[in-house]
């Protein structure tokens, strides 16, 4: 027996794949992967600049949480394929 959340996500994934097609899912996957990569590069660039300028490390928690959410969406679109 699967959980209600897994069944909901599976059904939602099937309806997304049926509505936008496999090409649309691949396009969304590429968009999410590129977005995650750009967020990571921006965090890395800001961290290097901040450490070089102020000699302090500042952690951007909102960006980390947003990056995790984007990565989870990318993984979910991979499972839809």
PDB file of N, CA and C in Angstrom, residues 2-3 9 12 14 16 19-22 41 46 51 53 57 64 69 77:
ATOM      1  N   UNK A   2       0.638   2.140  -0.925  1.00  0.00           N
ATOM      2  CA  UNK A   2       1.428   3.364  -0.997  1.00  0.00           C
ATOM      3  C   UNK A   2       0.734   4.465  -0.217  1.00  0.00           C
ATOM      4  N   UNK A   3       1.501   5.484   0.105  1.00  0.00           N
ATOM      5  CA  UNK A   3       0.929   6.579   0.874  1.00  0.00           C
ATOM      6  C   UNK A   3       0.061   7.454  -0.020  1.00  0.00           C
ATOM      7  N   UNK A   9       1.126  12.505  -5.974  1.00  0.00           N
ATOM      8  CA  UNK A   9       2.208  12.981  -6.841  1.00  0.00           C
ATOM      9  C   UNK A   9       2.303  12.159  -8.122  1.00  0.00           C
ATOM     10  N   UNK A  12      -0.625  13.280 -10.309  1.00  0.00           N
ATOM     11  CA  UNK A  12      -0.362  14.631 -10.795  1.00  0.00           C
ATOM     12  C   UNK A  12       0.708  14.602 -11.878  1.00  0.00           C
ATOM     13  N   UNK A  14       1.374  12.075 -13.900  1.00  0.00           N
ATOM     14  CA  UNK A  14       0.783  11.496 -15.114  1.00  0.00           C
ATOM     15  C   UNK A  14      -0.061  12.537 -15.840  1.00  0.00           C
ATOM     16  N   UNK A  16       0.333  15.801 -15.759  1.00  0.00           N
ATOM     17  CA  UNK A  16       1.248  16.780 -16.353  1.00  0.00           C
ATOM     18  C   UNK A  16       1.847  16.221 -17.634  1.00  0.00           C
ATOM     19  N   UNK A  19      -0.689  16.238 -20.384  1.00  0.00           N
ATOM     20  CA  UNK A  19      -1.115  17.538 -20.889  1.00  0.00           C
ATOM     21  C   UNK A  19      -0.016  18.242 -21.683  1.00  0.00           C
ATOM     22  N   UNK A  20       1.228  18.205 -21.210  1.00  0.00           N
ATOM     23  CA  UNK A  20       2.286  18.919 -21.950  1.00  0.00           C
ATOM     24  C   UNK A  20       3.159  17.987 -22.766  1.00  0.00           C
ATOM     25  N   UNK A  21       3.010  16.717 -22.601  1.00  0.00           N
ATOM     26  CA  UNK A  21       3.761  15.751 -23.405  1.00  0.00           C
ATOM     27  C   UNK A  21       5.168  15.531 -22.877  1.00  0.00           C
ATOM     28  N   UNK A  22       5.845  14.575 -23.478  1.00  0.00           N
ATOM     29  CA  UNK A  22       7.190  14.230 -23.031  1.00  0.00           C
ATOM     30  C   UNK A  22       8.190  15.337 -23.343  1.00  0.00           C
ATOM     31  N   UNK A  41      25.548  28.829  -8.574  1.00  0.00           N
ATOM     32  CA  UNK A  41      26.659  29.700  -8.973  1.00  0.00           C
ATOM     33  C   UNK A  41      26.560  31.073  -8.322  1.00  0.00           C
ATOM     34  N   UNK A  46      28.634  34.961  -4.495  1.00  0.00           N
ATOM     35  CA  UNK A  46      28.431  35.862  -3.356  1.00  0.00           C
ATOM     36  C   UNK A  46      29.259  35.445  -2.154  1.00  0.00           C
ATOM     37  N   UNK A  51      33.647  36.601   1.472  1.00  0.00           N
ATOM     38  CA  UNK A  51      34.812  36.150   2.238  1.00  0.00           C
ATOM     39  C   UNK A  51      36.047  36.954   1.839  1.00  0.00           C
ATOM     40  N   UNK A  53      36.113  40.038   0.645  1.00  0.00           N
ATOM     41  CA  UNK A  53      35.996  41.438   1.033  1.00  0.00           C
ATOM     42  C   UNK A  53      35.956  41.619   2.548  1.00  0.00           C
ATOM     43  N   UNK A  57      32.025  34.661   6.710  1.00  0.00           N
ATOM     44  CA  UNK A  57      31.176  33.773   5.935  1.00  0.00           C
ATOM     45  C   UNK A  57      29.723  34.080   6.297  1.00  0.00           C
ATOM     46  N   UNK A  64      19.451  28.629  -0.049  1.00  0.00           N
ATOM     47  CA  UNK A  64      19.679  27.190   0.107  1.00  0.00           C
ATOM     48  C   UNK A  64      18.348  26.440   0.082  1.00  0.00           C
ATOM     49  N   UNK A  69      14.371  23.168  -3.063  1.00  0.00           N
ATOM     50  CA  UNK A  69      13.045  23.030  -3.675  1.00  0.00           C
ATOM     51  C   UNK A  69      13.168  22.855  -5.182  1.00  0.00           C
ATOM     52  N   UNK A  77      10.518  15.802 -11.979  1.00  0.00           N
ATOM     53  CA  UNK A  77      10.319  15.755 -13.428  1.00  0.00           C
ATOM     54  C   UNK A  77      11.117  14.618 -14.066  1.00  0.00           C
TER      55      UNK A  77
END
